[in-house]
């Protein structure tokens, strides 16, 4: 009887994990598509480059998502957040296309897709527990954020490139960490998981694009 109960619990747990994973990838695909639409609108209306000021609305929208992630309103705020981030891509895309054509854009998209599917696929196949990365990732993002502010305000030569590399590595690790969290039951909210993966993709794409257009 105890063995039967254990098997039944494992089955239910597996179903829950599959549901979170399926919902996360479905919502991620929709938010990426929505961001592409808002990015196109941003380019069409010549949306201004905001620099670090973009972080203020971003933090507010991220807070709204966190507060509503367990209810229907969470979906609205997820699309508000990702739509806004799509708008902020417009100036970068316009600059890239104007300077180098569409080739860097296509290469950055391909590189981002390769990194995402490669890293998430590795975790899904091996089922490795990446929870040991939690402290490293959190500390790394704090250090990278402080370094980003220093690079922006102090104009330290070479620091901008180092910061970009830090964010690229940390965002890649975050994809593995979040995917692992889903399949091992550490993450049960697909809205939170979607936002984490989306922000990682956004960081990777913008960093690759900046490398390819020589902006760092």
Tab-separated table of C-alpha atoms in Angstrom:
chain	number	residue	atom	x	y	z
A	1	UNK	CA	0.000	0.000	0.000
A	2	UNK	CA	2.818	2.410	0.898
A	3	UNK	CA	4.579	1.622	-2.389
A	4	UNK	CA	1.355	2.237	-4.322
A	5	UNK	CA	0.890	5.601	-2.572
A	6	UNK	CA	4.487	6.582	-3.371
A	7	UNK	CA	4.058	5.707	-7.042
A	8	UNK	CA	0.784	7.617	-7.188
A	9	UNK	CA	2.366	10.708	-5.598
A	10	UNK	CA	5.268	10.514	-8.032
A	11	UNK	CA	2.806	10.341	-10.919
A	12	UNK	CA	0.902	13.393	-9.722
A	13	UNK	CA	4.151	15.275	-9.191
A	14	UNK	CA	5.272	14.393	-12.711
A	15	UNK	CA	1.992	15.654	-14.125
A	16	UNK	CA	2.333	18.931	-12.238
A	17	UNK	CA	5.878	19.419	-13.481
A	18	UNK	CA	4.797	18.722	-17.063
A	19	UNK	CA	1.960	21.229	-16.730
A	20	UNK	CA	4.240	23.985	-15.400
A	21	UNK	CA	6.812	23.276	-18.108
A	22	UNK	CA	4.194	23.262	-20.869
A	23	UNK	CA	2.538	26.465	-19.651
A	24	UNK	CA	5.901	28.183	-19.231
A	25	UNK	CA	7.058	27.441	-22.773
A	26	UNK	CA	3.659	28.364	-24.243
A	27	UNK	CA	3.582	31.699	-22.422
A	28	UNK	CA	7.238	32.345	-23.249
A	29	UNK	CA	6.540	31.852	-26.955
A	30	UNK	CA	3.577	34.252	-26.798
A	31	UNK	CA	5.500	36.930	-24.921
A	32	UNK	CA	8.434	36.730	-27.333
A	33	UNK	CA	6.023	37.121	-30.256
A	34	UNK	CA	4.307	40.043	-28.529
A	35	UNK	CA	7.684	41.686	-27.900
A	36	UNK	CA	8.508	41.348	-31.593
A	37	UNK	CA	5.297	43.235	-32.401
A	38	UNK	CA	6.009	46.035	-29.912
A	39	UNK	CA	9.610	46.242	-31.130
A	40	UNK	CA	8.326	46.731	-34.694
A	41	UNK	CA	5.972	49.446	-33.442
A	42	UNK	CA	8.851	51.063	-31.564
A	43	UNK	CA	10.917	51.181	-34.752
A	44	UNK	CA	8.006	52.577	-36.745
A	45	UNK	CA	7.383	55.459	-34.331
A	46	UNK	CA	11.090	56.082	-33.615
A	47	UNK	CA	10.745	55.314	-29.924
A	48	UNK	CA	13.597	57.104	-28.104
A	49	UNK	CA	16.553	55.330	-26.533
A	50	UNK	CA	16.037	55.456	-22.761
A	51	UNK	CA	19.391	54.287	-21.470
A	52	UNK	CA	19.375	53.354	-17.804
A	53	UNK	CA	16.054	55.191	-17.356
A	54	UNK	CA	14.399	52.110	-18.840
A	55	UNK	CA	15.057	50.369	-15.525
A	56	UNK	CA	12.480	52.474	-13.667
A	57	UNK	CA	9.380	51.240	-15.576
A	58	UNK	CA	10.980	47.793	-15.743
A	59	UNK	CA	11.271	47.536	-11.965
A	60	UNK	CA	7.706	48.765	-11.513
A	61	UNK	CA	6.302	46.246	-13.993
A	62	UNK	CA	8.405	43.455	-12.489
A	63	UNK	CA	6.991	44.314	-9.065
A	64	UNK	CA	3.452	44.197	-10.470
A	65	UNK	CA	4.090	40.754	-11.974
A	66	UNK	CA	5.452	39.441	-8.681
A	67	UNK	CA	2.430	40.732	-6.759
A	68	UNK	CA	-0.145	39.274	-9.163
A	69	UNK	CA	1.572	36.095	-10.357
A	70	UNK	CA	-0.893	33.816	-8.546
A	71	UNK	CA	-3.980	35.351	-10.147
A	72	UNK	CA	-5.430	36.190	-13.589
A	73	UNK	CA	-3.986	39.723	-13.425
A	74	UNK	CA	-0.527	38.183	-13.561
A	75	UNK	CA	-0.953	37.432	-17.256
A	76	UNK	CA	-1.826	41.055	-17.986
A	77	UNK	CA	1.285	42.317	-16.227
A	78	UNK	CA	3.496	39.720	-17.923
A	79	UNK	CA	2.429	41.026	-21.322
A	80	UNK	CA	2.762	44.625	-20.086
A	81	UNK	CA	6.331	43.897	-18.980
A	82	UNK	CA	7.403	42.019	-22.100
A	83	UNK	CA	5.631	44.482	-24.369
A	84	UNK	CA	7.500	47.334	-22.730
A	85	UNK	CA	10.805	45.494	-23.112
A	86	UNK	CA	9.982	45.028	-26.778
A	87	UNK	CA	9.528	48.792	-27.074
A	88	UNK	CA	12.971	49.375	-25.594
A	89	UNK	CA	14.469	47.092	-28.256
A	90	UNK	CA	13.305	49.360	-31.077
A	91	UNK	CA	16.134	51.935	-30.910
A	92	UNK	CA	18.798	49.211	-30.731
A	93	UNK	CA	17.293	47.351	-33.693
A	94	UNK	CA	17.026	50.535	-35.740
A	95	UNK	CA	20.663	51.371	-35.015
A	96	UNK	CA	21.844	47.842	-35.838
A	97	UNK	CA	19.941	47.637	-39.118
A	98	UNK	CA	20.978	51.146	-40.102
A	99	UNK	CA	24.659	50.438	-39.454
A	100	UNK	CA	25.082	46.822	-40.538
A	101	UNK	CA	21.889	45.643	-42.202
A	102	UNK	CA	19.922	42.605	-41.106
A	103	UNK	CA	22.792	40.114	-40.843
A	104	UNK	CA	23.799	40.921	-37.216
A	105	UNK	CA	20.123	40.805	-36.192
A	106	UNK	CA	19.629	37.372	-37.749
A	107	UNK	CA	22.872	36.080	-36.230
A	108	UNK	CA	21.919	37.401	-32.779
A	109	UNK	CA	18.506	35.741	-33.016
A	110	UNK	CA	20.102	32.480	-34.114
A	111	UNK	CA	22.710	32.637	-31.358
A	112	UNK	CA	20.073	33.350	-28.725
A	113	UNK	CA	17.939	30.425	-29.901
A	114	UNK	CA	20.978	28.128	-29.955
A	115	UNK	CA	21.963	29.072	-26.403
A	116	UNK	CA	18.430	28.716	-25.059
A	117	UNK	CA	17.578	25.383	-26.662
A	118	UNK	CA	21.056	24.008	-26.019
A	119	UNK	CA	21.133	24.851	-22.304
A	120	UNK	CA	17.499	24.070	-21.503
A	121	UNK	CA	17.704	20.875	-23.579
A	122	UNK	CA	20.806	19.793	-21.670
A	123	UNK	CA	19.024	20.192	-18.335
A	124	UNK	CA	15.855	18.482	-19.573
A	125	UNK	CA	17.798	15.497	-20.907
A	126	UNK	CA	20.253	15.087	-18.018
A	127	UNK	CA	17.788	16.262	-15.336
A	128	UNK	CA	20.663	17.801	-13.412
A	129	UNK	CA	19.787	19.756	-10.285
A	130	UNK	CA	21.177	23.262	-10.750
A	131	UNK	CA	20.009	24.628	-7.402
A	132	UNK	CA	23.648	24.884	-6.272
A	133	UNK	CA	23.955	27.872	-8.643
A	134	UNK	CA	21.426	29.969	-6.692
A	135	UNK	CA	23.872	31.898	-4.535
A	136	UNK	CA	26.392	32.368	-7.336
A	137	UNK	CA	23.767	33.735	-9.745
A	138	UNK	CA	22.246	36.121	-7.194
A	139	UNK	CA	25.638	37.471	-6.138
A	140	UNK	CA	26.788	37.653	-9.732
A	141	UNK	CA	23.831	39.774	-10.831
A	142	UNK	CA	24.332	42.174	-7.928
A	143	UNK	CA	28.001	42.604	-8.821
A	144	UNK	CA	27.195	42.923	-12.536
A	145	UNK	CA	24.519	45.541	-11.869
A	146	UNK	CA	26.868	47.639	-9.734
A	147	UNK	CA	29.564	47.312	-12.405
A	148	UNK	CA	27.025	48.372	-15.059
A	149	UNK	CA	26.250	51.558	-13.126
A	150	UNK	CA	29.962	52.236	-12.702
A	151	UNK	CA	30.542	51.750	-16.431
A	152	UNK	CA	27.688	54.138	-17.254
A	153	UNK	CA	28.569	56.941	-14.856
A	154	UNK	CA	32.346	56.676	-14.524
A	155	UNK	CA	33.106	55.845	-18.159
A	156	UNK	CA	35.736	53.260	-17.226
A	157	UNK	CA	37.460	51.890	-20.323
A	158	UNK	CA	36.830	48.202	-20.957
A	159	UNK	CA	34.371	47.821	-18.092
A	160	UNK	CA	31.338	47.896	-20.378
A	161	UNK	CA	32.622	44.859	-22.288
A	162	UNK	CA	33.334	43.004	-19.049
A	163	UNK	CA	29.826	43.775	-17.772
A	164	UNK	CA	28.272	42.486	-20.991
A	165	UNK	CA	30.240	39.244	-20.696
A	166	UNK	CA	29.145	38.880	-17.072
A	167	UNK	CA	25.472	39.333	-17.970
A	168	UNK	CA	25.813	36.906	-20.888
A	169	UNK	CA	27.246	34.153	-18.683
A	170	UNK	CA	24.830	34.796	-15.793
A	171	UNK	CA	21.781	34.863	-18.075
A	172	UNK	CA	22.869	31.567	-19.616
A	173	UNK	CA	23.265	30.010	-16.176
A	174	UNK	CA	19.860	31.424	-15.219
A	175	UNK	CA	18.227	29.496	-18.066
A	176	UNK	CA	19.705	26.264	-16.736
A	177	UNK	CA	18.793	27.131	-13.138
A	178	UNK	CA	15.176	27.992	-13.967
A	179	UNK	CA	14.650	24.942	-16.166
A	180	UNK	CA	16.080	22.755	-13.412
A	181	UNK	CA	13.809	24.441	-10.873
A	182	UNK	CA	10.757	23.530	-12.927
A	183	UNK	CA	11.584	19.878	-13.498
A	184	UNK	CA	12.624	19.323	-9.867
A	185	UNK	CA	9.564	21.039	-8.422
A	186	UNK	CA	11.347	24.095	-7.065
A	187	UNK	CA	9.346	26.393	-9.348
A	188	UNK	CA	5.596	25.782	-9.550
A	189	UNK	CA	4.463	29.158	-10.912
A	190	UNK	CA	4.686	29.328	-14.682
A	191	UNK	CA	4.368	33.126	-14.729
A	192	UNK	CA	7.488	33.541	-12.592
A	193	UNK	CA	9.329	30.968	-14.677
A	194	UNK	CA	8.328	32.709	-17.911
A	195	UNK	CA	9.560	36.105	-16.731
A	196	UNK	CA	12.896	34.646	-15.630
A	197	UNK	CA	13.447	32.905	-18.962
A	198	UNK	CA	12.240	35.910	-20.962
A	199	UNK	CA	14.598	38.324	-19.209
A	200	UNK	CA	17.459	35.877	-19.781
A	201	UNK	CA	16.642	35.716	-23.498
A	202	UNK	CA	16.361	39.508	-23.680
A	203	UNK	CA	19.789	39.934	-22.072
A	204	UNK	CA	21.445	37.337	-24.279
A	205	UNK	CA	19.935	38.733	-27.478
A	206	UNK	CA	20.828	42.367	-26.764
A	207	UNK	CA	24.368	41.459	-25.702
A	208	UNK	CA	24.992	39.321	-28.786
A	209	UNK	CA	23.586	42.070	-30.996
A	210	UNK	CA	25.833	44.673	-29.371
A	211	UNK	CA	28.869	42.419	-29.913
A	212	UNK	CA	27.983	41.872	-33.567
A	213	UNK	CA	27.485	45.580	-34.239
A	214	UNK	CA	30.607	46.598	-32.323
A	215	UNK	CA	28.787	48.702	-29.742
A	216	UNK	CA	30.859	47.443	-26.764
